[in-house]
């Protein structure tokens, strides 16, 4: 992503986890873990929306770690429908951010995985910021966000998302009274609107 991007190898229950770490200029205010979209449909940690999330966090002073799910790139193992991926997410957190300020983010299938990791982490430690983009509520059971985390959570969705319908995300958010920020005319991958997406995340992180 930039000259400061470091390739790192972490360990999960299926073996090696390929990851990238980006550090901000100056002191880091915490660590953000970003999860990528569905691996069976080409999703990797190099996805443009994932990179946009990473850039937003780095700009706001966060160290960012994004990683390839099992079976993607140099990450060992096989796709596990989100179950093993959530455990890998927790393994990454344990290795790169065992203490200190922590942020959780994900795009599409990554939001589904991150939501379940978030639910478990929230019971153990403080979570500073959450950002879900294109949340995959149509095909997966996304975990609810604890009420006390709502003010720390940004949910962004494209009005014309062709992969995950806006109505499915609203059906997930409505029982929680969790606000959803809708990007007018936005598709699943926010083509032509990544700068806007980044600005929304930055505003949330600095708010």
CSV table of C-alpha atoms in Angstrom, one decimal:
chain,number,residue,atom,x,y,z
A,1,UNK,CA,0.0,0.0,0.0
A,2,UNK,CA,2.9,2.4,0.8
A,3,UNK,CA,6.6,2.3,1.4
A,4,UNK,CA,5.9,1.5,5.1
A,5,UNK,CA,3.9,-1.7,4.3
A,6,UNK,CA,5.5,-4.7,6.0
A,7,UNK,CA,4.8,-8.3,5.1
A,8,UNK,CA,4.4,-10.4,8.2
A,9,UNK,CA,3.6,-14.0,8.9
A,10,UNK,CA,1.3,-14.9,11.8
A,11,UNK,CA,0.0,-18.2,13.1
A,12,UNK,CA,-3.5,-19.6,13.1
A,13,UNK,CA,-5.0,-22.9,13.9
A,14,UNK,CA,-4.7,-24.0,10.2
A,15,UNK,CA,-1.1,-22.8,10.0
A,16,UNK,CA,0.6,-19.7,8.6
A,17,UNK,CA,-1.5,-16.5,8.1
A,18,UNK,CA,-0.1,-14.1,5.5
A,19,UNK,CA,-0.6,-10.5,6.6
A,20,UNK,CA,0.4,-6.9,5.9
A,21,UNK,CA,1.1,-4.2,8.5
A,22,UNK,CA,1.0,-0.5,7.9
A,23,UNK,CA,2.2,2.0,10.5
A,24,UNK,CA,1.2,5.7,10.6
A,25,UNK,CA,3.6,8.6,10.6
A,26,UNK,CA,4.6,9.3,14.2
A,27,UNK,CA,3.3,7.4,17.2
A,28,UNK,CA,0.5,4.9,16.7
A,29,UNK,CA,-2.8,5.4,18.7
A,30,UNK,CA,-3.7,1.7,18.5
A,31,UNK,CA,-4.1,-1.3,16.2
A,32,UNK,CA,-6.9,-1.8,13.6
A,33,UNK,CA,-7.6,-5.3,12.2
A,34,UNK,CA,-9.2,-5.2,8.7
A,35,UNK,CA,-10.9,-8.3,7.2
A,36,UNK,CA,-11.3,-8.9,3.4
A,37,UNK,CA,-14.3,-10.0,1.3
A,38,UNK,CA,-15.3,-13.6,0.3
A,39,UNK,CA,-12.2,-15.6,-0.7
A,40,UNK,CA,-14.2,-17.9,-3.0
A,41,UNK,CA,-15.1,-14.9,-5.1
A,42,UNK,CA,-11.7,-13.4,-5.4
A,43,UNK,CA,-11.5,-11.6,-2.1
A,44,UNK,CA,-8.0,-10.9,-0.6
A,45,UNK,CA,-6.3,-8.4,1.7
A,46,UNK,CA,-5.4,-6.4,-1.4
A,47,UNK,CA,-9.0,-5.6,-2.3
A,48,UNK,CA,-9.5,-1.9,-3.1
A,49,UNK,CA,-12.1,-1.3,-0.4
A,50,UNK,CA,-9.9,-3.1,2.2
A,51,UNK,CA,-7.0,-0.8,1.1
A,52,UNK,CA,-9.2,2.2,1.4
A,53,UNK,CA,-10.2,1.2,5.0
A,54,UNK,CA,-6.5,0.7,5.8
A,55,UNK,CA,-5.5,4.1,4.4
A,56,UNK,CA,-8.2,5.8,6.4
A,57,UNK,CA,-7.1,4.2,9.7
A,58,UNK,CA,-3.4,5.0,8.9
A,59,UNK,CA,-4.2,8.6,8.1
A,60,UNK,CA,-5.9,8.8,11.5
A,61,UNK,CA,-2.9,7.5,13.4
A,62,UNK,CA,-3.7,3.8,13.6
A,63,UNK,CA,-1.4,0.8,12.9
A,64,UNK,CA,-3.3,-1.4,10.5
A,65,UNK,CA,-3.0,-5.2,10.0
A,66,UNK,CA,-4.9,-6.9,7.2
A,67,UNK,CA,-4.5,-10.6,6.5
A,68,UNK,CA,-5.5,-13.2,4.0
A,69,UNK,CA,-8.1,-15.7,5.2
A,70,UNK,CA,-7.2,-19.4,5.2
A,71,UNK,CA,-6.5,-20.8,1.7
A,72,UNK,CA,-5.9,-17.3,0.2
A,73,UNK,CA,-2.4,-16.3,-1.0
A,74,UNK,CA,0.2,-17.7,1.4
A,75,UNK,CA,-2.3,-18.4,4.2
A,76,UNK,CA,-2.5,-22.1,5.0
A,77,UNK,CA,-5.7,-24.1,5.3
A,78,UNK,CA,-9.0,-24.1,3.4
A,79,UNK,CA,-12.1,-21.9,3.4
A,80,UNK,CA,-14.3,-22.6,6.5
A,81,UNK,CA,-17.4,-20.6,5.8
A,82,UNK,CA,-16.5,-17.9,8.3
A,83,UNK,CA,-16.1,-20.1,11.4
A,84,UNK,CA,-12.4,-20.8,11.2
A,85,UNK,CA,-11.9,-17.3,9.7
A,86,UNK,CA,-13.3,-15.7,12.8
A,87,UNK,CA,-11.0,-17.8,15.0
A,88,UNK,CA,-8.1,-16.7,12.7
A,89,UNK,CA,-9.2,-13.1,13.3
A,90,UNK,CA,-9.0,-13.6,17.0
A,91,UNK,CA,-5.5,-15.2,16.6
A,92,UNK,CA,-4.3,-12.2,14.7
A,93,UNK,CA,-5.6,-9.8,17.4
A,94,UNK,CA,-3.9,-11.9,20.1
A,95,UNK,CA,-0.6,-11.7,18.2
A,96,UNK,CA,-0.5,-8.1,17.0
A,97,UNK,CA,-2.7,-6.3,19.5
A,98,UNK,CA,-2.9,-8.3,22.8
A,99,UNK,CA,-3.4,-5.1,24.8
A,100,UNK,CA,-4.0,-1.4,24.1
A,101,UNK,CA,-6.5,0.4,21.8
A,102,UNK,CA,-8.2,-1.9,19.3
A,103,UNK,CA,-10.3,-1.2,16.2
A,104,UNK,CA,-12.2,-3.8,14.2
A,105,UNK,CA,-13.1,-3.4,10.5
A,106,UNK,CA,-14.3,-5.5,7.6
A,107,UNK,CA,-15.7,-5.4,4.1
A,108,UNK,CA,-18.5,-7.7,2.8
A,109,UNK,CA,-17.8,-11.3,4.0
A,110,UNK,CA,-15.1,-9.7,6.1
A,111,UNK,CA,-17.7,-7.7,8.0
A,112,UNK,CA,-19.6,-10.9,8.8
A,113,UNK,CA,-16.4,-12.6,10.1
A,114,UNK,CA,-15.3,-9.4,12.0
A,115,UNK,CA,-18.8,-9.1,13.6
A,116,UNK,CA,-18.4,-12.5,15.3
A,117,UNK,CA,-14.8,-11.8,16.4
A,118,UNK,CA,-16.1,-8.5,17.7
A,119,UNK,CA,-18.8,-10.2,19.8
A,120,UNK,CA,-16.2,-12.4,21.5
A,121,UNK,CA,-13.6,-9.6,21.9
A,122,UNK,CA,-16.1,-7.2,23.4
A,123,UNK,CA,-16.7,-9.6,26.3
A,124,UNK,CA,-13.0,-9.5,27.1
A,125,UNK,CA,-11.7,-6.0,26.4
A,126,UNK,CA,-12.5,-2.5,25.3
A,127,UNK,CA,-13.1,-1.9,21.6
A,128,UNK,CA,-12.3,1.7,20.4
A,129,UNK,CA,-13.7,1.8,16.9
A,130,UNK,CA,-15.7,-0.4,14.5
A,131,UNK,CA,-16.2,0.0,10.7
A,132,UNK,CA,-18.3,-2.3,8.6
A,133,UNK,CA,-18.6,-1.7,4.9
A,134,UNK,CA,-20.9,-3.7,2.5
A,135,UNK,CA,-21.9,-5.9,5.4
A,136,UNK,CA,-22.8,-9.3,4.1
A,137,UNK,CA,-26.2,-9.6,5.9
A,138,UNK,CA,-27.9,-11.2,2.9
A,139,UNK,CA,-26.2,-14.5,2.8
A,140,UNK,CA,-24.7,-14.7,6.3
A,141,UNK,CA,-25.8,-14.3,9.9
A,142,UNK,CA,-24.0,-11.2,10.9
A,143,UNK,CA,-23.6,-10.9,14.7
A,144,UNK,CA,-25.4,-8.0,16.4
A,145,UNK,CA,-23.3,-5.1,17.6
A,146,UNK,CA,-23.6,-4.5,21.4
A,147,UNK,CA,-25.6,-1.4,22.2
A,148,UNK,CA,-22.7,0.2,24.1
A,149,UNK,CA,-20.6,0.0,20.9
A,150,UNK,CA,-23.1,1.7,18.7
A,151,UNK,CA,-21.5,5.2,19.1
A,152,UNK,CA,-18.2,3.6,18.1
A,153,UNK,CA,-19.5,1.8,15.1
A,154,UNK,CA,-19.8,3.0,11.5
A,155,UNK,CA,-21.9,0.9,9.0
A,156,UNK,CA,-21.6,2.1,5.4
A,157,UNK,CA,-23.6,0.6,2.5
A,158,UNK,CA,-24.1,1.5,-1.1
A,159,UNK,CA,-27.6,2.4,-2.1
A,160,UNK,CA,-27.4,0.3,-5.2
A,161,UNK,CA,-25.3,-2.6,-3.9
A,162,UNK,CA,-25.7,-5.4,-6.4
A,163,UNK,CA,-24.1,-8.1,-4.1
A,164,UNK,CA,-25.7,-7.4,-0.7
A,165,UNK,CA,-29.0,-5.6,-0.9
A,166,UNK,CA,-29.5,-2.5,1.2
A,167,UNK,CA,-32.7,-3.9,2.6
A,168,UNK,CA,-31.0,-6.9,4.0
A,169,UNK,CA,-28.6,-4.7,5.9
A,170,UNK,CA,-31.5,-2.5,7.1
A,171,UNK,CA,-33.3,-5.7,8.3
A,172,UNK,CA,-30.1,-6.6,10.3
A,173,UNK,CA,-29.7,-3.1,11.7
A,174,UNK,CA,-33.3,-2.2,12.4
A,175,UNK,CA,-33.8,-4.5,15.5
A,176,UNK,CA,-30.6,-3.1,17.0
A,177,UNK,CA,-31.5,0.6,16.1
A,178,UNK,CA,-28.0,0.7,14.6
A,179,UNK,CA,-27.7,3.5,12.1
A,180,UNK,CA,-26.5,2.8,8.6
A,181,UNK,CA,-24.8,5.4,6.4
A,182,UNK,CA,-26.0,5.0,2.8
A,183,UNK,CA,-23.9,6.2,-0.1
A,184,UNK,CA,-26.3,7.4,-2.8
A,185,UNK,CA,-25.8,5.4,-6.0
A,186,UNK,CA,-23.1,3.4,-4.4
A,187,UNK,CA,-22.4,-0.2,-5.5
A,188,UNK,CA,-20.8,-3.0,-3.6
A,189,UNK,CA,-17.3,-2.1,-4.5
A,190,UNK,CA,-17.8,1.7,-4.4
A,191,UNK,CA,-16.4,2.2,-7.9
A,192,UNK,CA,-15.6,5.9,-8.3
A,193,UNK,CA,-16.6,6.5,-4.7
A,194,UNK,CA,-13.6,5.2,-2.8
A,195,UNK,CA,-12.5,8.8,-1.8
A,196,UNK,CA,-15.9,9.4,-0.4
A,197,UNK,CA,-15.8,6.1,1.5
A,198,UNK,CA,-12.4,7.0,2.9
A,199,UNK,CA,-13.6,10.4,4.0
A,200,UNK,CA,-16.6,8.8,5.8
A,201,UNK,CA,-14.3,6.5,7.7
A,202,UNK,CA,-11.9,9.3,8.6
A,203,UNK,CA,-14.7,11.4,9.9
A,204,UNK,CA,-15.9,8.5,12.0
A,205,UNK,CA,-12.4,7.8,13.4
A,206,UNK,CA,-11.8,11.5,14.2
A,207,UNK,CA,-15.2,12.1,15.7
